[in-house]
Each structure stands twice: as structure tokens, then as C-alpha cells.
């Protein structure tokens, strides 16, 4: 099980210190949301911030691009220290090329699916990815309520993985708390992004441990095989 605190919910005035705090607290990855003010109605971090965060932690940086033109950004974020790069399936015809480009940059290849988008949109790309991100809120802001209608998409992602004998991770992002983590784990998620629940907790370490224990307890299947393979890719930055 991978727990990835989302920096979007960290104190924006001291991101490097927050990254170090999450590392000390036992996070597996750090999730970094890149918003361009066009694909979503909000703006967040550029490559310079990712570089500063990179210098503050040894954890893999899981960079989620909510951007209309990732083609002009992938290389910049990879050079800044991204370990994984995730683009959205809603970009349509450009997706195959974007995934190829991420692979060529030597990063972990991620594909995200928004709540209104059918999971079938991701089906043609499953053989080309290392991680499928099932968005459990509409992207753009932290602190939103989990959309329960997305759970069958997690189940479908897991069924396809088994059928096709693939090893991509199944990540969930948005509204993940001590209740929804169990629901997602039962459905097949193995990688959990959580912002508000972790960074607003009195003890980040204890909140992380609690999320991890719940994810393990409710896991749909043992995680060992995938953890080795996927984590290996991410160690090199
Ligand atoms: C939403 C982002 C999420 C966000 C999750 O657009 O993709 O990564 O940080 O935050 P919480 O856990 O607060 O919903
Ligand atoms: Zn995200």
C-alpha cells in the first residue's frame, strides 16, 4: 500500500519543510498537483517549486498534471525531479503520445480519469501505463467530498488488471479519509492520495499510520508483488 500525502493541503508558505515533515512521518510518495488555470479553474506549482521540494525529500514525487498542454511541461517537471508523471485521459487523441513521452523520459507513467469520464476511456492505454489514477473528486481543489459513484471504476480497473495480467497501480485521489480509504481499498485501490486528512491532522505521523492500517485491513488483495516492481521504478529520480 502506498500512501501519498498531497502537498496541495500543506502550508504553502513552507513547502520544503512540509515535504520534510511528511517524509519523517513515514509517507511513501509525495503527491504534487500541477494546475494550469485552464484544464482546471485553479493554479498551483511550477517546476521551480518541484525542484525545491525535490531537494527537501528523498521520497518519490508523484506529479499529477491537471494541465491542457502537458506536452510542453513533461520534460520541465521531469528535470525538476518528478519520479512519476500523470496526465489526464480527457486530453483525447494526444494521450498515446503523452504516455510515450513520459516513458521516454524514464518516469513512471500515469493516466488519470475524471469522475464524469467513463473508465472505458482508459482501456486502450492500460498496457502502456504503470499507474491508473481514478479521480474520486472533480479536480481543482483540495478538501472536497468523496464521490462514491467512482467506486465501481476502481473495481473495473482491478478486474482489467487481473484479466490482462498487468501490474499497474490503482491510485485514488480526492476526499480520501478514514472512512473512504476502506471503501477504496476493498474495491481494489492500492495507492492513496490524501491532502486535507493528513496535513490537517494533529499528528501527521499517526494519521498516516491510521490510513495505512485501514488500507491494509480492507485490501482487496495482497500488495507485495506490485509494490516491488512499481517502487523500483520510482526510486530513481
Ligand atoms: C484535487 C487534487 C488532489 C487533492 C486532494 O484536484 O488532485 O490531489 O490534493 O485533496 P483532498 O485529500 O483534500 O481531497
Ligand atoms: Zn492530485
PDB file of C-alpha atoms and ligand atoms in Angstrom:
ATOM      1  CA  UNK A   1       0.000   0.000   0.000  1.00  0.00           C
ATOM      2  CA  UNK A   2       1.292   3.397  -0.877  1.00  0.00           C
ATOM      3  CA  UNK A   3       0.193   6.500   0.981  1.00  0.00           C
ATOM      4  CA  UNK A   4       0.933   9.770  -0.812  1.00  0.00           C
ATOM      5  CA  UNK A   5       0.226  12.986   1.101  1.00  0.00           C
ATOM      6  CA  UNK A   6      -0.863  15.756  -1.273  1.00  0.00           C
ATOM      7  CA  UNK A   7       1.205  18.931  -0.954  1.00  0.00           C
ATOM      8  CA  UNK A   8      -1.812  20.957  -2.043  1.00  0.00           C
ATOM      9  CA  UNK A   9      -3.031  20.752   1.553  1.00  0.00           C
ATOM     10  CA  UNK A  10       0.338  21.606   3.100  1.00  0.00           C
ATOM     11  CA  UNK A  11       1.291  25.042   4.389  1.00  0.00           C
ATOM     12  CA  UNK A  12       2.066  26.895   1.106  1.00  0.00           C
ATOM     13  CA  UNK A  13       4.460  29.240   2.876  1.00  0.00           C
ATOM     14  CA  UNK A  14       6.836  26.432   3.803  1.00  0.00           C
ATOM     15  CA  UNK A  15       6.527  23.649   1.255  1.00  0.00           C
ATOM     16  CA  UNK A  16      10.069  22.315   1.625  1.00  0.00           C
ATOM     17  CA  UNK A  17       9.618  21.976   5.396  1.00  0.00           C
ATOM     18  CA  UNK A  18       6.235  20.324   4.857  1.00  0.00           C
ATOM     19  CA  UNK A  19       7.791  17.841   2.435  1.00  0.00           C
ATOM     20  CA  UNK A  20      10.417  17.018   5.052  1.00  0.00           C
ATOM     21  CA  UNK A  21       7.702  16.672   7.701  1.00  0.00           C
ATOM     22  CA  UNK A  22       5.741  14.206   5.540  1.00  0.00           C
ATOM     23  CA  UNK A  23       8.936  12.247   4.933  1.00  0.00           C
ATOM     24  CA  UNK A  24       9.681  11.990   8.650  1.00  0.00           C
ATOM     25  CA  UNK A  25       6.081  10.977   9.276  1.00  0.00           C
ATOM     26  CA  UNK A  26       6.517   7.898   7.079  1.00  0.00           C
ATOM     27  CA  UNK A  27       4.946   8.839   3.727  1.00  0.00           C
ATOM     28  CA  UNK A  28       5.706   6.542   0.776  1.00  0.00           C
ATOM     29  CA  UNK A  29       5.374   9.126  -2.006  1.00  0.00           C
ATOM     30  CA  UNK A  30       4.583  12.812  -2.121  1.00  0.00           C
ATOM     31  CA  UNK A  31       1.748  13.816  -4.433  1.00  0.00           C
ATOM     32  CA  UNK A  32       2.218  17.140  -6.231  1.00  0.00           C
ATOM     33  CA  UNK A  33      -0.782  18.684  -8.015  1.00  0.00           C
ATOM     34  CA  UNK A  34       0.036  20.855 -11.008  1.00  0.00           C
ATOM     35  CA  UNK A  35      -2.914  23.017 -12.098  1.00  0.00           C
ATOM     36  CA  UNK A  36      -2.727  25.377 -15.063  1.00  0.00           C
ATOM     37  CA  UNK A  37      -5.780  27.625 -14.629  1.00  0.00           C
ATOM     38  CA  UNK A  38      -7.260  26.158 -17.833  1.00  0.00           C
ATOM     39  CA  UNK A  39      -7.764  22.405 -17.522  1.00  0.00           C
ATOM     40  CA  UNK A  40      -8.991  23.207 -14.006  1.00  0.00           C
ATOM     41  CA  UNK A  41     -10.019  26.589 -12.572  1.00  0.00           C
ATOM     42  CA  UNK A  42      -7.048  26.894 -10.208  1.00  0.00           C
ATOM     43  CA  UNK A  43      -3.289  27.445 -10.306  1.00  0.00           C
ATOM     44  CA  UNK A  44      -0.635  25.732  -8.227  1.00  0.00           C
ATOM     45  CA  UNK A  45       3.038  24.853  -8.622  1.00  0.00           C
ATOM     46  CA  UNK A  46       5.609  25.245 -11.397  1.00  0.00           C
ATOM     47  CA  UNK A  47       8.867  23.334 -11.949  1.00  0.00           C
ATOM     48  CA  UNK A  48      10.852  25.628  -9.628  1.00  0.00           C
ATOM     49  CA  UNK A  49       8.678  24.596  -6.695  1.00  0.00           C
ATOM     50  CA  UNK A  50       9.017  20.926  -7.606  1.00  0.00           C
ATOM     51  CA  UNK A  51      12.788  21.387  -7.682  1.00  0.00           C
ATOM     52  CA  UNK A  52      12.734  22.925  -4.199  1.00  0.00           C
ATOM     53  CA  UNK A  53      10.589  20.062  -2.904  1.00  0.00           C
ATOM     54  CA  UNK A  54      12.899  17.542  -4.608  1.00  0.00           C
ATOM     55  CA  UNK A  55      15.798  18.957  -2.609  1.00  0.00           C
ATOM     56  CA  UNK A  56      13.862  18.581   0.647  1.00  0.00           C
ATOM     57  CA  UNK A  57      12.974  14.874   0.432  1.00  0.00           C
ATOM     58  CA  UNK A  58      14.182  11.541  -0.885  1.00  0.00           C
ATOM     59  CA  UNK A  59      10.602  10.357  -1.463  1.00  0.00           C
ATOM     60  CA  UNK A  60       9.333   9.710  -4.969  1.00  0.00           C
ATOM     61  CA  UNK A  61       7.435  12.736  -6.290  1.00  0.00           C
ATOM     62  CA  UNK A  62       4.123  11.703  -7.821  1.00  0.00           C
ATOM     63  CA  UNK A  63       3.377  14.633 -10.129  1.00  0.00           C
ATOM     64  CA  UNK A  64      -0.263  14.932 -11.253  1.00  0.00           C
ATOM     65  CA  UNK A  65      -0.652  17.258 -14.221  1.00  0.00           C
ATOM     66  CA  UNK A  66      -4.094  18.848 -14.455  1.00  0.00           C
ATOM     67  CA  UNK A  67      -2.994  20.784 -17.496  1.00  0.00           C
ATOM     68  CA  UNK A  68      -4.333  21.307 -21.012  1.00  0.00           C
ATOM     69  CA  UNK A  69      -0.915  21.173 -22.673  1.00  0.00           C
ATOM     70  CA  UNK A  70       1.287  18.728 -20.751  1.00  0.00           C
ATOM     71  CA  UNK A  71       3.412  18.238 -23.883  1.00  0.00           C
ATOM     72  CA  UNK A  72       5.231  21.476 -23.088  1.00  0.00           C
ATOM     73  CA  UNK A  73       5.645  20.635 -19.397  1.00  0.00           C
ATOM     74  CA  UNK A  74       6.636  16.976 -19.078  1.00  0.00           C
ATOM     75  CA  UNK A  75      10.329  17.486 -19.642  1.00  0.00           C
ATOM     76  CA  UNK A  76      10.468  20.502 -17.329  1.00  0.00           C
ATOM     77  CA  UNK A  77       8.859  18.605 -14.462  1.00  0.00           C
ATOM     78  CA  UNK A  78      10.947  15.506 -15.056  1.00  0.00           C
ATOM     79  CA  UNK A  79      14.118  17.608 -14.941  1.00  0.00           C
ATOM     80  CA  UNK A  80      12.844  19.295 -11.791  1.00  0.00           C
ATOM     81  CA  UNK A  81      12.721  15.897 -10.098  1.00  0.00           C
ATOM     82  CA  UNK A  82       9.359  14.266 -10.800  1.00  0.00           C
ATOM     83  CA  UNK A  83       9.532  10.480 -10.324  1.00  0.00           C
ATOM     84  CA  UNK A  84       6.151   9.811 -11.864  1.00  0.00           C
ATOM     85  CA  UNK A  85       4.124  11.930 -14.266  1.00  0.00           C
ATOM     86  CA  UNK A  86       0.361  11.527 -14.614  1.00  0.00           C
ATOM     87  CA  UNK A  87      -1.679  13.045 -17.442  1.00  0.00           C
ATOM     88  CA  UNK A  88      -5.436  13.030 -17.989  1.00  0.00           C
ATOM     89  CA  UNK A  89      -7.296  10.755 -20.383  1.00  0.00           C
ATOM     90  CA  UNK A  90      -9.648  13.678 -21.137  1.00  0.00           C
ATOM     91  CA  UNK A  91      -6.917  15.044 -23.458  1.00  0.00           C
ATOM     92  CA  UNK A  92      -8.174  12.523 -26.021  1.00  0.00           C
ATOM     93  CA  UNK A  93      -6.121  11.982 -29.146  1.00  0.00           C
ATOM     94  CA  UNK A  94      -2.926  13.256 -27.572  1.00  0.00           C
ATOM     95  CA  UNK A  95      -2.862  10.696 -24.757  1.00  0.00           C
ATOM     96  CA  UNK A  96      -0.927   7.932 -26.544  1.00  0.00           C
ATOM     97  CA  UNK A  97       1.848  10.330 -27.468  1.00  0.00           C
ATOM     98  CA  UNK A  98       1.970  11.837 -23.971  1.00  0.00           C
ATOM     99  CA  UNK A  99       2.309   8.406 -22.355  1.00  0.00           C
ATOM    100  CA  UNK A 100       5.065   7.507 -24.774  1.00  0.00           C
ATOM    101  CA  UNK A 101       6.852  10.743 -23.959  1.00  0.00           C
ATOM    102  CA  UNK A 102       6.690  10.096 -20.195  1.00  0.00           C
ATOM    103  CA  UNK A 103       8.107   6.617 -20.783  1.00  0.00           C
ATOM    104  CA  UNK A 104      10.905   8.084 -22.903  1.00  0.00           C
ATOM    105  CA  UNK A 105      11.757  10.488 -20.079  1.00  0.00           C
ATOM    106  CA  UNK A 106      12.263   7.489 -17.793  1.00  0.00           C
ATOM    107  CA  UNK A 107       9.486   8.411 -15.370  1.00  0.00           C
ATOM    108  CA  UNK A 108       6.649   6.276 -14.045  1.00  0.00           C
ATOM    109  CA  UNK A 109       3.740   6.565 -16.475  1.00  0.00           C
ATOM    110  CA  UNK A 110       0.379   7.615 -15.007  1.00  0.00           C
ATOM    111  CA  UNK A 111      -3.057   8.122 -16.533  1.00  0.00           C
ATOM    112  CA  UNK A 112      -5.901   9.901 -14.688  1.00  0.00           C
ATOM    113  CA  UNK A 113      -9.662   9.627 -15.231  1.00  0.00           C
ATOM    114  CA  UNK A 114     -12.049  12.345 -14.012  1.00  0.00           C
ATOM    115  CA  UNK A 115     -15.331  11.420 -12.282  1.00  0.00           C
ATOM    116  CA  UNK A 116     -17.611  12.203 -15.268  1.00  0.00           C
ATOM    117  CA  UNK A 117     -15.372  10.295 -17.729  1.00  0.00           C
ATOM    118  CA  UNK A 118     -16.209   6.602 -18.244  1.00  0.00           C
ATOM    119  CA  UNK A 119     -13.388   4.291 -17.148  1.00  0.00           C
ATOM    120  CA  UNK A 120     -13.635   2.690 -20.609  1.00  0.00           C
ATOM    121  CA  UNK A 121     -11.752   5.728 -21.926  1.00  0.00           C
ATOM    122  CA  UNK A 122      -8.626   4.393 -20.185  1.00  0.00           C
ATOM    123  CA  UNK A 123      -8.982   0.833 -21.511  1.00  0.00           C
ATOM    124  CA  UNK A 124      -6.897   1.306 -24.715  1.00  0.00           C
ATOM    125  CA  UNK A 125      -3.926   2.582 -22.701  1.00  0.00           C
ATOM    126  CA  UNK A 126      -3.691   0.020 -19.907  1.00  0.00           C
ATOM    127  CA  UNK A 127      -0.733  -1.794 -21.432  1.00  0.00           C
ATOM    128  CA  UNK A 128       1.245   1.450 -21.625  1.00  0.00           C
ATOM    129  CA  UNK A 129       0.895   2.624 -18.016  1.00  0.00           C
ATOM    130  CA  UNK A 130       2.335   1.986 -14.557  1.00  0.00           C
ATOM    131  CA  UNK A 131      -0.456   3.722 -12.667  1.00  0.00           C
ATOM    132  CA  UNK A 132      -4.143   4.385 -13.236  1.00  0.00           C
ATOM    133  CA  UNK A 133      -5.461   7.325 -11.224  1.00  0.00           C
ATOM    134  CA  UNK A 134      -9.194   7.135 -10.563  1.00  0.00           C
ATOM    135  CA  UNK A 135     -10.195  10.659  -9.521  1.00  0.00           C
ATOM    136  CA  UNK A 136     -12.652  10.478  -6.649  1.00  0.00           C
ATOM    137  CA  UNK A 137     -13.463  14.220  -6.781  1.00  0.00           C
ATOM    138  CA  UNK A 138     -13.581  16.671  -9.667  1.00  0.00           C
ATOM    139  CA  UNK A 139     -10.033  18.009  -9.809  1.00  0.00           C
ATOM    140  CA  UNK A 140      -9.147  21.602  -8.966  1.00  0.00           C
ATOM    141  CA  UNK A 141      -9.384  21.924  -5.209  1.00  0.00           C
ATOM    142  CA  UNK A 142      -8.489  20.071  -2.037  1.00  0.00           C
ATOM    143  CA  UNK A 143     -10.955  19.382   0.746  1.00  0.00           C
ATOM    144  CA  UNK A 144     -13.859  18.215  -1.418  1.00  0.00           C
ATOM    145  CA  UNK A 145     -16.253  15.413  -0.619  1.00  0.00           C
ATOM    146  CA  UNK A 146     -15.552  11.917  -1.977  1.00  0.00           C
ATOM    147  CA  UNK A 147     -17.805  10.956  -4.914  1.00  0.00           C
ATOM    148  CA  UNK A 148     -18.993   7.414  -4.124  1.00  0.00           C
ATOM    149  CA  UNK A 149     -20.167   6.820  -7.705  1.00  0.00           C
ATOM    150  CA  UNK A 150     -16.499   6.455  -8.707  1.00  0.00           C
ATOM    151  CA  UNK A 151     -16.029   3.222  -6.710  1.00  0.00           C
ATOM    152  CA  UNK A 152     -17.216   0.862  -9.498  1.00  0.00           C
ATOM    153  CA  UNK A 153     -14.465   2.359 -11.687  1.00  0.00           C
ATOM    154  CA  UNK A 154     -11.873   1.142  -9.178  1.00  0.00           C
ATOM    155  CA  UNK A 155     -13.426  -2.337  -9.320  1.00  0.00           C
ATOM    156  CA  UNK A 156     -13.318  -2.289 -13.109  1.00  0.00           C
ATOM    157  CA  UNK A 157      -9.667  -1.177 -13.092  1.00  0.00           C
ATOM    158  CA  UNK A 158      -8.848  -4.114 -10.849  1.00  0.00           C
ATOM    159  CA  UNK A 159     -10.828  -6.608 -12.959  1.00  0.00           C
ATOM    160  CA  UNK A 160      -8.989  -5.474 -16.102  1.00  0.00           C
ATOM    161  CA  UNK A 161      -5.645  -5.710 -14.365  1.00  0.00           C
ATOM    162  CA  UNK A 162      -6.295  -9.323 -13.464  1.00  0.00           C
ATOM    163  CA  UNK A 163      -7.776 -10.236 -16.856  1.00  0.00           C
ATOM    164  CA  UNK A 164      -4.925  -8.708 -18.814  1.00  0.00           C
ATOM    165  CA  UNK A 165      -2.238  -9.842 -16.333  1.00  0.00           C
ATOM    166  CA  UNK A 166      -0.945  -6.306 -15.925  1.00  0.00           C
ATOM    167  CA  UNK A 167       0.675  -4.685 -12.903  1.00  0.00           C
ATOM    168  CA  UNK A 168      -0.340  -1.021 -12.946  1.00  0.00           C
ATOM    169  CA  UNK A 169      -1.056   0.545  -9.584  1.00  0.00           C
ATOM    170  CA  UNK A 170      -4.591   1.769  -8.896  1.00  0.00           C
ATOM    171  CA  UNK A 171      -4.479   5.195  -7.277  1.00  0.00           C
ATOM    172  CA  UNK A 172      -7.346   7.203  -5.801  1.00  0.00           C
ATOM    173  CA  UNK A 173      -7.261  10.957  -5.261  1.00  0.00           C
ATOM    174  CA  UNK A 174      -9.782  13.275  -3.631  1.00  0.00           C
ATOM    175  CA  UNK A 175     -11.755  13.088  -0.404  1.00  0.00           C
ATOM    176  CA  UNK A 176      -9.716  10.171   0.963  1.00  0.00           C
ATOM    177  CA  UNK A 177     -10.264   9.997   4.728  1.00  0.00           C
ATOM    178  CA  UNK A 178     -10.516   7.298   7.416  1.00  0.00           C
ATOM    179  CA  UNK A 179     -13.877   6.133   6.050  1.00  0.00           C
ATOM    180  CA  UNK A 180     -13.393   6.346   2.292  1.00  0.00           C
ATOM    181  CA  UNK A 181      -9.939   4.725   2.367  1.00  0.00           C
ATOM    182  CA  UNK A 182     -11.543   1.415   3.382  1.00  0.00           C
ATOM    183  CA  UNK A 183     -14.142   1.591   0.627  1.00  0.00           C
ATOM    184  CA  UNK A 184     -11.460   2.258  -1.994  1.00  0.00           C
ATOM    185  CA  UNK A 185      -9.150  -0.492  -0.687  1.00  0.00           C
ATOM    186  CA  UNK A 186     -11.997  -3.032  -0.827  1.00  0.00           C
ATOM    187  CA  UNK A 187     -12.656  -2.027  -4.425  1.00  0.00           C
ATOM    188  CA  UNK A 188      -9.008  -2.580  -5.356  1.00  0.00           C
ATOM    189  CA  UNK A 189      -7.114   0.677  -4.825  1.00  0.00           C
ATOM    190  CA  UNK A 190      -3.519   0.238  -3.618  1.00  0.00           C
ATOM    191  CA  UNK A 191      -2.230   3.821  -3.795  1.00  0.00           C
ATOM    192  CA  UNK A 192      -3.924   6.543  -1.781  1.00  0.00           C
ATOM    193  CA  UNK A 193      -3.507  10.289  -2.197  1.00  0.00           C
ATOM    194  CA  UNK A 194      -4.699  12.291   0.780  1.00  0.00           C
ATOM    195  CA  UNK A 195      -4.352  16.013   1.412  1.00  0.00           C
ATOM    196  CA  UNK A 196      -6.667  17.535   3.987  1.00  0.00           C
ATOM    197  CA  UNK A 197      -6.993  14.414   6.145  1.00  0.00           C
ATOM    198  CA  UNK A 198      -3.222  14.154   6.571  1.00  0.00           C
ATOM    199  CA  UNK A 199      -1.966  17.731   6.659  1.00  0.00           C
ATOM    200  CA  UNK A 200      -4.767  18.992   8.903  1.00  0.00           C
ATOM    201  CA  UNK A 201      -4.305  16.151  11.370  1.00  0.00           C
ATOM    202  CA  UNK A 202      -2.879  16.975  14.795  1.00  0.00           C
ATOM    203  CA  UNK A 203      -0.250  14.284  14.188  1.00  0.00           C
ATOM    204  CA  UNK A 204       0.634  13.665  10.542  1.00  0.00           C
ATOM    205  CA  UNK A 205       2.525  10.527  11.533  1.00  0.00           C
ATOM    206  CA  UNK A 206      -0.422   8.997  13.362  1.00  0.00           C
ATOM    207  CA  UNK A 207      -2.878   9.934  10.605  1.00  0.00           C
ATOM    208  CA  UNK A 208      -0.599   8.323   8.030  1.00  0.00           C
ATOM    209  CA  UNK A 209      -0.298   5.160  10.092  1.00  0.00           C
ATOM    210  CA  UNK A 210      -4.044   5.021  10.545  1.00  0.00           C
ATOM    211  CA  UNK A 211      -4.719   5.408   6.823  1.00  0.00           C
ATOM    212  CA  UNK A 212      -2.171   2.706   6.045  1.00  0.00           C
ATOM    213  CA  UNK A 213      -3.583   0.287   8.608  1.00  0.00           C
ATOM    214  CA  UNK A 214      -7.104   0.775   7.255  1.00  0.00           C
ATOM    215  CA  UNK A 215      -5.940   0.387   3.650  1.00  0.00           C
ATOM    216  CA  UNK A 216      -4.145  -2.868   4.538  1.00  0.00           C
ATOM    217  CA  UNK A 217      -7.001  -4.220   6.606  1.00  0.00           C
ATOM    218  CA  UNK A 218      -9.521  -3.710   3.823  1.00  0.00           C
ATOM    219  CA  UNK A 219      -7.208  -4.545   0.905  1.00  0.00           C
ATOM    220  CA  UNK A 220      -8.836  -6.462  -1.925  1.00  0.00           C
ATOM    221  CA  UNK A 221      -5.669  -8.477  -2.471  1.00  0.00           C
ATOM    222  CA  UNK A 222      -2.083  -8.735  -1.193  1.00  0.00           C
ATOM    223  CA  UNK A 223       0.115  -5.950  -2.479  1.00  0.00           C
ATOM    224  CA  UNK A 224       3.616  -7.433  -2.316  1.00  0.00           C
ATOM    225  CA  UNK A 225       4.225  -8.222  -5.976  1.00  0.00           C
ATOM    226  CA  UNK A 226       3.306  -4.810  -7.293  1.00  0.00           C
ATOM    227  CA  UNK A 227       4.999  -2.831  -4.533  1.00  0.00           C
ATOM    228  CA  UNK A 228       8.407  -4.211  -5.520  1.00  0.00           C
ATOM    229  CA  UNK A 229       8.061  -3.534  -9.228  1.00  0.00           C
ATOM    230  CA  UNK A 230       6.433  -0.135  -9.088  1.00  0.00           C
ATOM    231  CA  UNK A 231       8.505   1.200  -6.217  1.00  0.00           C
ATOM    232  CA  UNK A 232      11.671   0.170  -8.035  1.00  0.00           C
ATOM    233  CA  UNK A 233      10.865   2.452 -10.956  1.00  0.00           C
ATOM    234  CA  UNK A 234      10.274   5.312  -8.578  1.00  0.00           C
ATOM    235  CA  UNK A 235      13.482   5.147  -6.593  1.00  0.00           C
ATOM    236  CA  UNK A 236      15.468   6.556  -9.496  1.00  0.00           C
ATOM    237  CA  UNK A 237      14.580  10.215  -9.957  1.00  0.00           C
TER     238      UNK A 237
HETATM  239  C1  LIG B   1      -7.645  17.547  -6.403  1.00  0.00           C
HETATM  240  C2  LIG B   1      -6.234  17.056  -6.290  1.00  0.00           C
HETATM  241  C3  LIG B   1      -5.960  16.252  -5.075  1.00  0.00           C
HETATM  242  C4  LIG B   1      -6.141  16.971  -3.769  1.00  0.00           C
HETATM  243  C5  LIG B   1      -6.727  16.003  -2.781  1.00  0.00           C
HETATM  244  O1  LIG B   1      -7.758  18.290  -7.557  1.00  0.00           O
HETATM  245  O2  LIG B   1      -5.906  16.267  -7.435  1.00  0.00           O
HETATM  246  O3  LIG B   1      -4.662  15.662  -5.129  1.00  0.00           O
HETATM  247  O4  LIG B   1      -4.940  17.493  -3.242  1.00  0.00           O
HETATM  248  O5  LIG B   1      -7.018  16.676  -1.620  1.00  0.00           O
HETATM  249  P1  LIG B   1      -8.013  16.121  -0.507  1.00  0.00           P
HETATM  250  O6  LIG B   1      -7.396  14.880   0.045  1.00  0.00           O
HETATM  251  O7  LIG B   1      -8.052  17.253   0.473  1.00  0.00           O
HETATM  252  O8  LIG B   1      -9.320  15.864  -1.172  1.00  0.00           O
HETATM  253 ZN1  LIG B   2      -3.932  15.038  -7.443  1.00  0.00          ZN
END
